[in-house]
Structures are given as structure tokens and as C-alpha cells.
mmCIF file of C-alpha atoms and ligand atoms in Angstrom:
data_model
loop_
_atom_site.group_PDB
_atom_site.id
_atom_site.type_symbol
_atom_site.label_atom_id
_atom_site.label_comp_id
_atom_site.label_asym_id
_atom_site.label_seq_id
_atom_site.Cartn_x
_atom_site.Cartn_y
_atom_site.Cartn_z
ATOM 1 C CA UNK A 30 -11.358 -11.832 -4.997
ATOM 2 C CA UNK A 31 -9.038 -14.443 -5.419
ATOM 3 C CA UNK A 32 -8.985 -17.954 -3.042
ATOM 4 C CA UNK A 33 -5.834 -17.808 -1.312
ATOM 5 C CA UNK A 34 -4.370 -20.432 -0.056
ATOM 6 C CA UNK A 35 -4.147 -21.189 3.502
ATOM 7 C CA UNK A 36 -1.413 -23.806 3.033
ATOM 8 C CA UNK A 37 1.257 -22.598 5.150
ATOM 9 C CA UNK A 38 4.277 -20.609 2.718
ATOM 10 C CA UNK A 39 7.228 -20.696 3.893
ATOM 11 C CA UNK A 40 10.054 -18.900 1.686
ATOM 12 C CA UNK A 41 13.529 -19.015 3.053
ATOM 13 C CA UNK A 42 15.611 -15.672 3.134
ATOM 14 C CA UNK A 43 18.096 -17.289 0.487
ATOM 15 C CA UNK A 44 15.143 -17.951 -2.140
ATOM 16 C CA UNK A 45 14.450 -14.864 -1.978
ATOM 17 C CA UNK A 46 17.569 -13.177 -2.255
ATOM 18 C CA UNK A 47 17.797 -15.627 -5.223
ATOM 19 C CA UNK A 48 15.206 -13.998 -6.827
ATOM 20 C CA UNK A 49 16.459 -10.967 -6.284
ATOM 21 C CA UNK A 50 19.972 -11.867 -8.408
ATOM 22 C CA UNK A 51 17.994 -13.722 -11.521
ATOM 23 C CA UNK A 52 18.875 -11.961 -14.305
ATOM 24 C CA UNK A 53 16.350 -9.101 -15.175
ATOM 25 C CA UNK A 54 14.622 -11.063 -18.197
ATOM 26 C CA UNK A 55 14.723 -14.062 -16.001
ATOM 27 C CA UNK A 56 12.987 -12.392 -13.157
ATOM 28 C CA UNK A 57 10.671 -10.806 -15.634
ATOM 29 C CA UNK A 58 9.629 -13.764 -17.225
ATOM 30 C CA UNK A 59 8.751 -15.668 -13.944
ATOM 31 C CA UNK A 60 7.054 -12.799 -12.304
ATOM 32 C CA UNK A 61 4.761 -12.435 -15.525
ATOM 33 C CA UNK A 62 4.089 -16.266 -15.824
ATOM 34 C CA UNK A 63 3.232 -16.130 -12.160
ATOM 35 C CA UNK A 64 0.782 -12.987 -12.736
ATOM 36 C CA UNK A 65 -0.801 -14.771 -15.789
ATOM 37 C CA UNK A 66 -1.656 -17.910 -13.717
ATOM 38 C CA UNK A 67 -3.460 -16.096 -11.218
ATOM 39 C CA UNK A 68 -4.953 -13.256 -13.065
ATOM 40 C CA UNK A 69 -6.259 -11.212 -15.678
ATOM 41 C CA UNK A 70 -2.522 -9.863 -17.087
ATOM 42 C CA UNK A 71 -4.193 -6.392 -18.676
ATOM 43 C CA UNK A 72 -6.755 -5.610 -15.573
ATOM 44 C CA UNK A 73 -5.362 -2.978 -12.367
ATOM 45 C CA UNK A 74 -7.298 -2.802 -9.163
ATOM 46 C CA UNK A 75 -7.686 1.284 -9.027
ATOM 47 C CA UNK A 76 -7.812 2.116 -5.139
ATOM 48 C CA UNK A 77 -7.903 6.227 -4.418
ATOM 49 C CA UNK A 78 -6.637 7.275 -1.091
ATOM 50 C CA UNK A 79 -7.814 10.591 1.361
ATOM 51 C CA UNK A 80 -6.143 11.686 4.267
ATOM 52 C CA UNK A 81 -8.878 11.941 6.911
ATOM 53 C CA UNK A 82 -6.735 13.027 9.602
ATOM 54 C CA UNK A 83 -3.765 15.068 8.413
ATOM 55 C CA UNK A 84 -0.296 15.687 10.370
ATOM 56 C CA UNK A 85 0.804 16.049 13.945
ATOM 57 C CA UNK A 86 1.520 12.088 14.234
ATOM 58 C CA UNK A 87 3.271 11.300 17.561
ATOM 59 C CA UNK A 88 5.567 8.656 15.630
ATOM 60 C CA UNK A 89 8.763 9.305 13.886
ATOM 61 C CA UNK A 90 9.124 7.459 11.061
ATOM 62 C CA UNK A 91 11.806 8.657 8.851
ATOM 63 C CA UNK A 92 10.321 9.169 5.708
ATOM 64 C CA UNK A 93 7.282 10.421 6.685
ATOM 65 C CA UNK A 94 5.588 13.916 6.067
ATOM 66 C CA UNK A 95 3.400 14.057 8.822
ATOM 67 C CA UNK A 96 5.051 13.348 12.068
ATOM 68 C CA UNK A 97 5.178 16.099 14.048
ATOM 69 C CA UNK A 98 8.289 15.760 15.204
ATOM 70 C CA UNK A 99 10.152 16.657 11.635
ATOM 71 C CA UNK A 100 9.598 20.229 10.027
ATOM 72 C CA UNK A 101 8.022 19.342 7.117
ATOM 73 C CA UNK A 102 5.656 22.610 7.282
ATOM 74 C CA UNK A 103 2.795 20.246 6.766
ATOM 75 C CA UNK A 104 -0.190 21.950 8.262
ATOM 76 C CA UNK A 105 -1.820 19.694 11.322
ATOM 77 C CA UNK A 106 -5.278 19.631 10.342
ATOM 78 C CA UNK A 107 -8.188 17.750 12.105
ATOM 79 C CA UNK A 108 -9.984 14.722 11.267
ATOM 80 C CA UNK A 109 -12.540 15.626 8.083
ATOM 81 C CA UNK A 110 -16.227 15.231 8.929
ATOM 82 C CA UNK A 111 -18.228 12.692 6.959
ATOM 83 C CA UNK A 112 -19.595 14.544 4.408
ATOM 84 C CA UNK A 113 -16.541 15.809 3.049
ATOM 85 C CA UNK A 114 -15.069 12.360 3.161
ATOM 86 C CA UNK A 115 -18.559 10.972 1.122
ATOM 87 C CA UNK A 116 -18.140 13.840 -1.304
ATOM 88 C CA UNK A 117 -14.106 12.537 -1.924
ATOM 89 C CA UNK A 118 -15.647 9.002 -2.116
ATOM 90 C CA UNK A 119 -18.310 9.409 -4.653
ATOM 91 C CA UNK A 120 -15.637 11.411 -7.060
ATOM 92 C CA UNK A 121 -12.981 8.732 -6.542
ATOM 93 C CA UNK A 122 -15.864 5.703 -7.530
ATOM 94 C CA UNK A 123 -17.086 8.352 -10.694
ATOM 95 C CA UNK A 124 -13.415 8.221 -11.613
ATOM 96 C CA UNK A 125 -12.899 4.766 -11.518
ATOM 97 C CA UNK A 126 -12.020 3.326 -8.509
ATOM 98 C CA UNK A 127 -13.679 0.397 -7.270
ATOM 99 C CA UNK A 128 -12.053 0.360 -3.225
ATOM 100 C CA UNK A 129 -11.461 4.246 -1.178
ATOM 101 C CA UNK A 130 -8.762 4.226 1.390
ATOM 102 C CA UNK A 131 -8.802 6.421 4.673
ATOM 103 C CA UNK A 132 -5.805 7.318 5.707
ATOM 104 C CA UNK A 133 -5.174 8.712 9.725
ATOM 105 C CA UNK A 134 -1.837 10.221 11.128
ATOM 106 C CA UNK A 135 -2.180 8.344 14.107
ATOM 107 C CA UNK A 136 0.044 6.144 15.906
ATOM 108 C CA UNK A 137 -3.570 4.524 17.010
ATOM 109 C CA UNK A 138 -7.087 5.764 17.020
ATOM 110 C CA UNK A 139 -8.460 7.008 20.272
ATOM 111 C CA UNK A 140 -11.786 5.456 20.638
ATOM 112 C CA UNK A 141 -13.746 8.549 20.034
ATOM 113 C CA UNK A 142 -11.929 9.144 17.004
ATOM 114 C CA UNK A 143 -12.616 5.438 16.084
ATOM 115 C CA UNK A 144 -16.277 6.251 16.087
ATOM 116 C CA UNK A 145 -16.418 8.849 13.529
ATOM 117 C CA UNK A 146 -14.188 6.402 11.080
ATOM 118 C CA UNK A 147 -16.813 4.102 11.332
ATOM 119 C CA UNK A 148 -19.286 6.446 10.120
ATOM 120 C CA UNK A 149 -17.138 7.323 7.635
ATOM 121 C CA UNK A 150 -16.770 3.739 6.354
ATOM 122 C CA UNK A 151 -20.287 2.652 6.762
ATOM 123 C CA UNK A 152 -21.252 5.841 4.489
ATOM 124 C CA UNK A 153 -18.132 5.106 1.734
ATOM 125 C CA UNK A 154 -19.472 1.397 1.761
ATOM 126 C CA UNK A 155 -22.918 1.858 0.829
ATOM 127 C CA UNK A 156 -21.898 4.089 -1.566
ATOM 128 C CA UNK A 157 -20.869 0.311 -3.227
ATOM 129 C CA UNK A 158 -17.247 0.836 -3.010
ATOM 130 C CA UNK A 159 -14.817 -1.386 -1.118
ATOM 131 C CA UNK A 160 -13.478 0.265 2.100
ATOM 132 C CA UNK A 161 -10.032 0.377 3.268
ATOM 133 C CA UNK A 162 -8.724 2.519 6.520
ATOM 134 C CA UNK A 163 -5.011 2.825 7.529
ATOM 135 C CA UNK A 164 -5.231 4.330 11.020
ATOM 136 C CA UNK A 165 -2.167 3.219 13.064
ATOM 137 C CA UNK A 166 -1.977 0.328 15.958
ATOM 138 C CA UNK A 167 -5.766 -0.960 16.914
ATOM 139 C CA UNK A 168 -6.023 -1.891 20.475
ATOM 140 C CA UNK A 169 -8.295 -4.837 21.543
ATOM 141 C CA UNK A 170 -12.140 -4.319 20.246
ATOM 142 C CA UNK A 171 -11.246 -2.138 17.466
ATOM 143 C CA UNK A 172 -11.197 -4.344 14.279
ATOM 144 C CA UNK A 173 -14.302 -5.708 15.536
ATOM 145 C CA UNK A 174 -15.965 -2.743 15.329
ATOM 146 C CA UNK A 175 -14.625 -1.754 12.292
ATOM 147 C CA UNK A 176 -15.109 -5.076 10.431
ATOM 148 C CA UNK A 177 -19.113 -4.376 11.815
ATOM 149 C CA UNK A 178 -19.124 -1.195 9.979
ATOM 150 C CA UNK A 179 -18.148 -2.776 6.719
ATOM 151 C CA UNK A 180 -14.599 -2.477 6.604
ATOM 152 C CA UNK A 181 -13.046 -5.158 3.792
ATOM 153 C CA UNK A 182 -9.304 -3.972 4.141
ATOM 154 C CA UNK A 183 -7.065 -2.742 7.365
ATOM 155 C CA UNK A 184 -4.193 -1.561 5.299
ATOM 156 C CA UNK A 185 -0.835 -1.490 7.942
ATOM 157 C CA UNK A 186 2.932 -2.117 6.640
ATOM 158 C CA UNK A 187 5.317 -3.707 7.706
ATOM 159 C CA UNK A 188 7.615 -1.183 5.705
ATOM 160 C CA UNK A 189 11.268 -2.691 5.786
ATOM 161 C CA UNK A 190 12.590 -5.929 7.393
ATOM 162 C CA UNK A 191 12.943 -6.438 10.639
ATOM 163 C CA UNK A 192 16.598 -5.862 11.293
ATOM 164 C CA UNK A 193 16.419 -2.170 10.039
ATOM 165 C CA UNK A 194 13.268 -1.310 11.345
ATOM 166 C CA UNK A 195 14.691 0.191 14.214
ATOM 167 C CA UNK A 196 16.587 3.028 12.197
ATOM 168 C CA UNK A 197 13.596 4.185 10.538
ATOM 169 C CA UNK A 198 11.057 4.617 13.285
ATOM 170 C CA UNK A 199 11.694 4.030 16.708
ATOM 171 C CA UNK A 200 8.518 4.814 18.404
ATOM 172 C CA UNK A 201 7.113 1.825 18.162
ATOM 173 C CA UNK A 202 7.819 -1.972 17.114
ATOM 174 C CA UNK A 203 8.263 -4.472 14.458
ATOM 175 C CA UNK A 204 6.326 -6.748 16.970
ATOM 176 C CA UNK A 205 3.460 -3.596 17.271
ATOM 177 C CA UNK A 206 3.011 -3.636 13.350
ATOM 178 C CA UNK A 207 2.543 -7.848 13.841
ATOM 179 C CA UNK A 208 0.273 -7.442 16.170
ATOM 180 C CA UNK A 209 -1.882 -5.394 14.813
ATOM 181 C CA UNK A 210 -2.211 -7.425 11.729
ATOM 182 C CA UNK A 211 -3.148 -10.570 13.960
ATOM 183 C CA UNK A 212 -6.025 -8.561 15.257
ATOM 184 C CA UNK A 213 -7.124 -7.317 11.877
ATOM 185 C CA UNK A 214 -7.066 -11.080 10.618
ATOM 186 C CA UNK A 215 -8.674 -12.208 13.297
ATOM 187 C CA UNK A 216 -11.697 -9.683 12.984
ATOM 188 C CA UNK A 217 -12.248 -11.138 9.314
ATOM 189 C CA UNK A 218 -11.213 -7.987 7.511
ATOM 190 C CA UNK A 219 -8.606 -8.319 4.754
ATOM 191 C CA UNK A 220 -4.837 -7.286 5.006
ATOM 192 C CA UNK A 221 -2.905 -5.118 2.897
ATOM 193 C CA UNK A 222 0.125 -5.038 4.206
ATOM 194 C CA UNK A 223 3.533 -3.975 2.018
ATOM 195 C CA UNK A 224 6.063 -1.586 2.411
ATOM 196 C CA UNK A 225 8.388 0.830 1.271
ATOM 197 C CA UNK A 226 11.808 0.542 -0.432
ATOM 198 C CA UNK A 227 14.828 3.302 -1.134
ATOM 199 C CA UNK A 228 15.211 4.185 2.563
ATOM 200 C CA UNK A 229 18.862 3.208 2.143
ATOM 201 C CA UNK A 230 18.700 0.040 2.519
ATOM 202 C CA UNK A 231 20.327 -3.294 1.291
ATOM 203 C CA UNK A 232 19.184 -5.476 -0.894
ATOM 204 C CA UNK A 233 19.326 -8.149 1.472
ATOM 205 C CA UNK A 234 17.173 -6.315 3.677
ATOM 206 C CA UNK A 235 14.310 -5.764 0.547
ATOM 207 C CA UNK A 236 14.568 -9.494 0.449
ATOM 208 C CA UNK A 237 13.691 -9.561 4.071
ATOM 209 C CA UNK A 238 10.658 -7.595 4.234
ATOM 210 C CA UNK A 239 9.374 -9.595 1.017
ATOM 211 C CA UNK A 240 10.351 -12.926 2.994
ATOM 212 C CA UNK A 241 8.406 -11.691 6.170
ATOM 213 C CA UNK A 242 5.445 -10.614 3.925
ATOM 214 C CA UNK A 243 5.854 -13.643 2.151
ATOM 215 C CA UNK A 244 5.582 -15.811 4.969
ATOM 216 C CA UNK A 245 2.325 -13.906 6.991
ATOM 217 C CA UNK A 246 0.240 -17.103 6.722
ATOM 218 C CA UNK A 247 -2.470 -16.498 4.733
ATOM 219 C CA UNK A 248 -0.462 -13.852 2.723
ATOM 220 C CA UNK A 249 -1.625 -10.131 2.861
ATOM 221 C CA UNK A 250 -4.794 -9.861 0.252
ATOM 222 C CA UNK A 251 -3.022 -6.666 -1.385
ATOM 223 C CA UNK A 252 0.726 -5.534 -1.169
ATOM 224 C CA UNK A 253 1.304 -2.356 -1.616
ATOM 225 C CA UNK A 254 5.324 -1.598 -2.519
ATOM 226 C CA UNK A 255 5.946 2.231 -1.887
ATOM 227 C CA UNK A 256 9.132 3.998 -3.419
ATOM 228 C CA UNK A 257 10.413 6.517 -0.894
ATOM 229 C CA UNK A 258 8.962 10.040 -1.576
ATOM 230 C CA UNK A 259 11.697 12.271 -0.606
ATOM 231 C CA UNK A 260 9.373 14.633 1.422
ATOM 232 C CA UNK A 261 11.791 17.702 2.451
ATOM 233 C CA UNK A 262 12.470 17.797 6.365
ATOM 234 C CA UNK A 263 12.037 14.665 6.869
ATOM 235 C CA UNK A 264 15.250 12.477 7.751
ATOM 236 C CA UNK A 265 15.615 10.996 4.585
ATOM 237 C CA UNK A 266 14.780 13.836 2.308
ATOM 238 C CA UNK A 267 18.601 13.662 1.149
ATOM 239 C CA UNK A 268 18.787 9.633 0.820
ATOM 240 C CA UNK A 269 20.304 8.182 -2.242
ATOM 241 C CA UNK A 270 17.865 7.239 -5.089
ATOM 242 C CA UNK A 271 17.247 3.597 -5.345
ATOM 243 C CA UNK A 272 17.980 2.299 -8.787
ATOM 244 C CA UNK A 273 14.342 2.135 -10.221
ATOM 245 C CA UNK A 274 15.389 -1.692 -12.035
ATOM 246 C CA UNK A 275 15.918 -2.746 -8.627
ATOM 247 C CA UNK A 276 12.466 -1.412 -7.647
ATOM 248 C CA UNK A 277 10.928 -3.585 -10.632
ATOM 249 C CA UNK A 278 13.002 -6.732 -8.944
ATOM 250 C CA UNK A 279 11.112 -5.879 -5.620
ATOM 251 C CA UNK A 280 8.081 -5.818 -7.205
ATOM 252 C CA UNK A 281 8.592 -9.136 -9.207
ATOM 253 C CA UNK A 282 9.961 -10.683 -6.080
ATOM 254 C CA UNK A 283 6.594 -9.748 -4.611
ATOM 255 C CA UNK A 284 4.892 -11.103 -7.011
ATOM 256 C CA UNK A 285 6.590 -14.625 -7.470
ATOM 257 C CA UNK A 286 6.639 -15.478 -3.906
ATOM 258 C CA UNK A 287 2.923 -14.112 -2.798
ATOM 259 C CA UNK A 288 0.983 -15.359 -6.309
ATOM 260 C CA UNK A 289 -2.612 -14.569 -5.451
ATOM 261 C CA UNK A 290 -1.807 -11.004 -4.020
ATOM 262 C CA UNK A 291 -2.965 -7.676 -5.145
ATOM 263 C CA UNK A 292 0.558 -6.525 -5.563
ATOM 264 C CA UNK A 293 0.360 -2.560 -5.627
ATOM 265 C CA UNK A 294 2.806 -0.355 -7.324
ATOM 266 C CA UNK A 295 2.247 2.334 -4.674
ATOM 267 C CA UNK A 296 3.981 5.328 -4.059
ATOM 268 C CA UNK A 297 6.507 7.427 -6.269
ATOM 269 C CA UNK A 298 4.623 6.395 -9.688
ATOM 270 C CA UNK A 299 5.397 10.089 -10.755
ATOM 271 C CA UNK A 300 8.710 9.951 -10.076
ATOM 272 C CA UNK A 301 9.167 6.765 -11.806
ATOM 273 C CA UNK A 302 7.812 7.955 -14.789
ATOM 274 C CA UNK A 303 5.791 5.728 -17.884
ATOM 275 C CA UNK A 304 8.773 3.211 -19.099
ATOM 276 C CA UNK A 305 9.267 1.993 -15.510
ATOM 277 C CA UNK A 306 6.012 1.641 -14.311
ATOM 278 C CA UNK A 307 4.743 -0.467 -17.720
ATOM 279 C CA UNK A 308 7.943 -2.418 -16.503
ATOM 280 C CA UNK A 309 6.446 -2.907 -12.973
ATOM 281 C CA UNK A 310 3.509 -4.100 -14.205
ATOM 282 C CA UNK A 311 5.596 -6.685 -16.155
ATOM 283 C CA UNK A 312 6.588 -7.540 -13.462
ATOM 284 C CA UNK A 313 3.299 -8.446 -11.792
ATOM 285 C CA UNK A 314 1.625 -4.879 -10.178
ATOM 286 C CA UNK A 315 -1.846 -5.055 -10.766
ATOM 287 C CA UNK A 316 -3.255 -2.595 -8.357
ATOM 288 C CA UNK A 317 -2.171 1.383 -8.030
ATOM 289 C CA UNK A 318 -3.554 4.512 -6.181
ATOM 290 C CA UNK A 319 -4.951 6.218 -8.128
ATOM 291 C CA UNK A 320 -6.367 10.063 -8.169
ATOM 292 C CA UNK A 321 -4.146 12.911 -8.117
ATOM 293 C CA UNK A 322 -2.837 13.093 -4.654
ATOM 294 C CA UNK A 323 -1.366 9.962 -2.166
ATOM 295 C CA UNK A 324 -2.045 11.315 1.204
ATOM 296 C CA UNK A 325 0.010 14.684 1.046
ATOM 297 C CA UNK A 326 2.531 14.160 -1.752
ATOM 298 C CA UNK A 327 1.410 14.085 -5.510
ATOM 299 C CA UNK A 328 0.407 11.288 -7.726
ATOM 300 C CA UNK A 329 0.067 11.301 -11.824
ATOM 301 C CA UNK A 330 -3.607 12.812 -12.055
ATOM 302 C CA UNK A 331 -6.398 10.478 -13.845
ATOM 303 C CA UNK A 332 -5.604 12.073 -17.153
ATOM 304 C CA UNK A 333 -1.892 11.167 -17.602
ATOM 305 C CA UNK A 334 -3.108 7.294 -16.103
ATOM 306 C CA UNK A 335 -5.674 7.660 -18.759
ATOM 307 C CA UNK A 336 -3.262 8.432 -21.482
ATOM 308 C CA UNK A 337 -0.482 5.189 -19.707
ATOM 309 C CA UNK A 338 -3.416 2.718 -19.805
ATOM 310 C CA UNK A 339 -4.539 3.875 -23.044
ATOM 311 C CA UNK A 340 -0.801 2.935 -24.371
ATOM 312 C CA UNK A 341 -0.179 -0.522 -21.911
ATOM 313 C CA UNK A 342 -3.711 -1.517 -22.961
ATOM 314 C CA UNK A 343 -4.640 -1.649 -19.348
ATOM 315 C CA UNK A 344 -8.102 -2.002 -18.152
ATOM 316 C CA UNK A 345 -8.885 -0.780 -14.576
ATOM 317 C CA UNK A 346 -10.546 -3.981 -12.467
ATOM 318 C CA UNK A 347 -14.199 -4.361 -12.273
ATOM 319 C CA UNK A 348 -14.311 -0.366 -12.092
ATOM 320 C CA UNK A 349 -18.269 0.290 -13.553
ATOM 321 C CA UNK A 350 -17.178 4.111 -14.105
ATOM 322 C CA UNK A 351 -15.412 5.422 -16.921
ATOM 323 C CA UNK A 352 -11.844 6.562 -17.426
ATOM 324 C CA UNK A 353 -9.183 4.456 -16.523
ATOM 325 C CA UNK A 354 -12.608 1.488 -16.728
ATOM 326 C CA UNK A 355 -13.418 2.438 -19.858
ATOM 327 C CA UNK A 356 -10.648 1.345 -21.947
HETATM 328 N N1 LIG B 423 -0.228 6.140 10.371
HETATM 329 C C1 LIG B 423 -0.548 4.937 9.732
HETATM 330 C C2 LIG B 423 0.606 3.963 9.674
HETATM 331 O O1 LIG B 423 1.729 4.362 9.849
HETATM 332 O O2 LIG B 423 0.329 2.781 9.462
HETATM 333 C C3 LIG B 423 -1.111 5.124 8.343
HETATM 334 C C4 LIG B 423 -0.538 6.110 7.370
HETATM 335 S S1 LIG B 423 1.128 5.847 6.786
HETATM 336 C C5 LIG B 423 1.344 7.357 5.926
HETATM 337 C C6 LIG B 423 0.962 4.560 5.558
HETATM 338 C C7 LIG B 423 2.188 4.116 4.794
HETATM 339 O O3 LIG B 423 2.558 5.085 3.840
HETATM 340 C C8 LIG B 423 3.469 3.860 5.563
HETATM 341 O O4 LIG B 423 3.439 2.623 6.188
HETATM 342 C C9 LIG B 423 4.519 3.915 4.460
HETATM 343 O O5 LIG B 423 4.747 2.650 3.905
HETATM 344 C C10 LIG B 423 3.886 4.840 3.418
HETATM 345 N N2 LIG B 423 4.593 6.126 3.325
HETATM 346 C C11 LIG B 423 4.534 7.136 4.213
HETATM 347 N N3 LIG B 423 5.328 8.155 3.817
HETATM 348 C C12 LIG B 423 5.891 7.781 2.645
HETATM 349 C C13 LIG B 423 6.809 8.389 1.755
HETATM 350 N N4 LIG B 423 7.319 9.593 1.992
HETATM 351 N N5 LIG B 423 7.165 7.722 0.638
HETATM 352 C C14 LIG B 423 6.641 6.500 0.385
HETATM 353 N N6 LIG B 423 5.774 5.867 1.207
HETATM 354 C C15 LIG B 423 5.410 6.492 2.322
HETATM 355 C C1 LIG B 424 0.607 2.609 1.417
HETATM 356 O O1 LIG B 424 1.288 1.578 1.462
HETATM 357 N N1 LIG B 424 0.935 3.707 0.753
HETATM 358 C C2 LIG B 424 -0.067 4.738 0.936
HETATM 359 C C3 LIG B 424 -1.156 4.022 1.749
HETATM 360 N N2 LIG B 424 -0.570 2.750 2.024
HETATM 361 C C4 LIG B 424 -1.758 4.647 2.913
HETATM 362 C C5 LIG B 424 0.451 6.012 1.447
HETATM 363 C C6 LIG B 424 1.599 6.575 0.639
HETATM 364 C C7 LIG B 424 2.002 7.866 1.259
HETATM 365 C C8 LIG B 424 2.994 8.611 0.437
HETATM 366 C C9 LIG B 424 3.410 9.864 1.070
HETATM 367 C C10 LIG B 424 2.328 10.880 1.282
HETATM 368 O O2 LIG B 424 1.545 11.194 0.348
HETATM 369 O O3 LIG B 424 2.257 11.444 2.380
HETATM 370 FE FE1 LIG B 425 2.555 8.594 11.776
HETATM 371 FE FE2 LIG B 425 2.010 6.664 9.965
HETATM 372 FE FE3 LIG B 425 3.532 8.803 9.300
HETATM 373 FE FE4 LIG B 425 4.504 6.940 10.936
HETATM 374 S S1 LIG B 425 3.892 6.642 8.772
HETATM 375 S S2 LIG B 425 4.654 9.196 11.236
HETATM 376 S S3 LIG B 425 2.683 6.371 12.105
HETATM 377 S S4 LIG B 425 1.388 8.845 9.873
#
């Protein structure tokens, strides 16, 4: 893990949108002189997700698959017992990865729910993989208990800028997601905190939520950068696609402004396709999920990130399995 710094950041919304309008080699060049200063330029952090807990979320959040109020015909299913989560660890740590993230449809765990996760991540742990859990808004008492099971990373997004927040999800807060992350810092567990681009909006707004991210002080340990999967049923299954260059400047953006991150090139990897994701990690990504499935939409399987590493000359991070490691 890298140091990072606790010296107070503090980007102003016209740096970034500065960034944002460098010409692409420009941009390039900076994110990758950044990335090289701070880490291993060939090496990718390989983090495989599970749903735990799938569908039937209270929350609406436009893009997603599994809130039960859009008709996504995702089955509701209920939370997985430990041993079939241990089972999904072990493969995902023989595979390669070296941290498993938990993922919960939950606006917020009840606390009996809350005790089976941490089973779940006291059991993935001593396995000797990092733990991550995404499981909605904690209430009071929860980190701790969480962090005392093991947990290193709370993974919660801020998803898009504050200003447009509010016509993407509107069952909860911008403030919520904040506060939440001051209780999972507090606790001592790590944040991964990102979010997710293509909803529709501007590009003023992507330099927003990189500015807020940005400016968490200490920066978020790992920041993930979704695409939008257009999940069918959902409110935005019919949005425009974002231009994946401007993608690439999010993800450089990312990287110049938060320099010790984890920056993760997260969701829609299969619909960006080889050329674009070598140019992401160009641009600074050094961390991607990785295993065939997200949470309920697909991912490239291990072979075809096999075959992309193989050709980048990527190495996955510290991974002591084979695959993706062994290269
Ligand atoms: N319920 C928890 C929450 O909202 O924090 C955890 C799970 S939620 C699925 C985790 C993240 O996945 C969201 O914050 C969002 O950034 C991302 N996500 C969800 N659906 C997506 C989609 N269709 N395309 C891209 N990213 C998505
Ligand atoms: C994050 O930022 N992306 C992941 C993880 N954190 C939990 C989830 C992506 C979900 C993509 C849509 C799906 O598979 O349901
Ligand atoms: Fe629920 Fe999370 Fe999906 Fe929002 S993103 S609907 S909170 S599972």
C-alpha cells in the first residue's frame, strides 16, 4: 500500500475542468508521468467481485439492475450463506486476485444481516485475501464491527457530482453517501470510493465528481470509475453512449489529481473493448475487476484478460496465483 498523504488537497473545479480540455496526448502524457512516480507502470491490482445479496434494493438509482422498483426481470434472491461465498473466494484468489469484494443490494444493512457479512469477511480474510464489502449506508457501530472482522476496504461511491445527483437517485443523499464515508474512515478501514460516468451527463459535471473525490481529505485508497452498463429497464437503458476518449480523460483526470490512488477501470471493460482499455491504463488505471461477472452484468472472463495482459505486458499486483500473476 502506498503512504498517502494527509496534506490537505484541494483542487479547484476550474483545474479540473482544465484537465479535462488538455489535448489528448497532453493529458496522456501527464496522467502516465503521474502513474510512473507513484507506481509500478506494468502492475494491476486484480479485485473479483460477488453479489452476496442480489436484487429487490429499496433505492432507485437510475442505472441500476437491482432496484426493485425498475423491471429489470432480475430475480430477488437472498443473501448467500458463507460457504458459498468461501467457495467464490478461494476461486477468485486461485485466479489471481489478491482483494474479494461483497457486494449487497441494500440501501443499508439491517443489523442481523450485518452479522452474517462479518462472517463472511472474517472467513474471505483468512483465506489471505484482502476484503472489501459494498453494502449501502452504515448506521452508527457498523464500521466498527466490520473493521473488527477484518475488513481493509468499505467500497461506497459517490457516483456523479453533486449537482446531478438528484436526477439519478433520489432516495437518498449526496450528504448520506458523505456520511457514510466519514464513518468508514473513522473506523480505520480503507475507502474506495469512485463513480460512474455516461449517465448523460456534462463534462463539467465529470469534472465535479473527480473534484469532490479529489478533495475527500485523505483521498479514497482505490477509485473505481464505472462506465454506465446499459442494463435494460432501467431508466437509462436508452442513454446516449459516452464517447469512450472522454472516458480515458476521466480516468487520467483521476489519476493526475488523486496520485497515490488505486484508480480502477471498473465497469463496461467489455464494452470498451482491448484498444481503449490499454488506453485507460495509459492513462493511469491500475486496478480492474476481474472474473467473469461484475455483480449481475458481464465482464471479459480471465481468459480474454489473460490474452490483453499477455499483449500490454501487464502483470497482475502482488497476485501469488497464476494467470493474469503469472505473466
Ligand atoms: N448498494 C450499494 C451501493 O449503492 O453503494 C452497493 C452496490 S452498487 C451496485 C455499487 C456501485 O456499482 C454503484 O455505486 C455504481 O457506481 C455501480 N453500478 C451499479 N450499476 C451500474 C451500471 N449499470 N453500470 C455501471 N456501474 C454501475
Ligand atoms: C463499483 O464501483 N463498481 C462495482 C463495485 N463498485 C461494487 C459494481 C459494478 C456494477 C455493474 C453493474 C452490475 O453488474 O450489476
Ligand atoms: Fe440499491 Fe446500490 Fe443499486 Fe442503488 S446502486 S439500487 S443502492 S444496489
Amino acid at each position: 500500500m502506498n503512504d498517502l498523504t494527509q496534506v490537505p488537497v484541494a483542487w479547484s473545479l476550474a483545474q479540473v475542468e482544465a484537465l479535462f480540455a488538455l489535448p489528448f496526448n497532453d493529458l496522456l502524457f501527464q496522467a502516465q508521468t503521474v502513474h510512473r512516480a507513484h507506481f509500478d507502470a506494468n502492475a494491476v491490482q486484480l479485485s473479483t467481485l460477488l453479489s452476496i445479496k442480489t436484487g429487490g434494493c429499496s433505492e432507485d438509482c437510475g442505472y441500476c439492475s437491482q432496484s426493485a422498483r425498475h423491471d429489470t426481470g432480475l430475480e430477488r434472491e437472498k443473501l448467500l450463506d458463507v460457504a458459498e461465498v468461501v467457495q467464490a473466494a478461494q476461486a477468485a484468489k486461485d485466479a489471481g486476485a489478491t482483494r474479494f469484494c461483497m457486494g449487497a443490494a441494500w440501501r443499508g444493512p439491517k443489523d442481523k444481516d450485518l452479522g452474517a457479512v462479518v462472517d463472511m469477511v472474517r472467513e474471505v480474510k483468512a483465506l489471505g485475501l484482502e476484503t472489501c464489502v459494498t453494502l449501502g449506508m452504515l448506521k452508527p457501530g457498523q464500521a466498527e464491527q466490520l473493521k473488527e472482522a477484518g475488513l481493509d476496504y468499505y467500497n461506497h461511491n459517490l457516483d456523479t457530482a453533486s449537482e446531478f445527483y438528484g436526477q439519478v437517485i433520489t432516495t437518498h443523499t449526496h450528504a448520506d453517501r458523505l456520511d457514510t464515508l466519514a464513518q468508514v474512515r473513522d473506523a480505520g478501514i480503507h475507502v474506495c470510493c469512485g463513480g460512474i460516468v455516461g449517465l448523460g451527463e456534462s463534462r463539467r459535471v465529470r469534472a465535479g465528481l473527480i473534484l469532490e473525490l479529489a478533495n475527500l481529505n485523505p483521498q479514497p485508497e482505490s477509485v473505481p470509475i464505472n462506465m454506465l452498463v446499459k442494463v435494460p429497464g432501467t431508466p437509462l437503458a436508452a442513454e446516449t453512449d459516452l464517447d469512450p476518449l472522454e472516458f480515458v480523460r476521466t480516468i487520467a483526470v483521476a489519476r493526475i489529481t488523486m496520485p497515490a490512488s488505486h484508480v480502477r477501470l471498473s465497469a463496461g471493460r467489455r464494452e470498451l473493448g482491448e484498444a481503449v482499455q490499454a488506453l485507460c491504463f495509459l492513462a493511469g488505471a491500475n486496478s480492474i475487476f476481474y472474473g467473469d461477472k461484475l455483480l449481475t452484468t458481464g465482464n471479459p472472463d480471465v481468459e480474454a484478460d489473460e490474452i490483453l495482459f499477455a499483449k500490454l505486458g501487464l502483470r497482475g499486483e502482488g497476485a501469488q496465483g497464476r494467470r493474469c500473476a503469472g505473466h
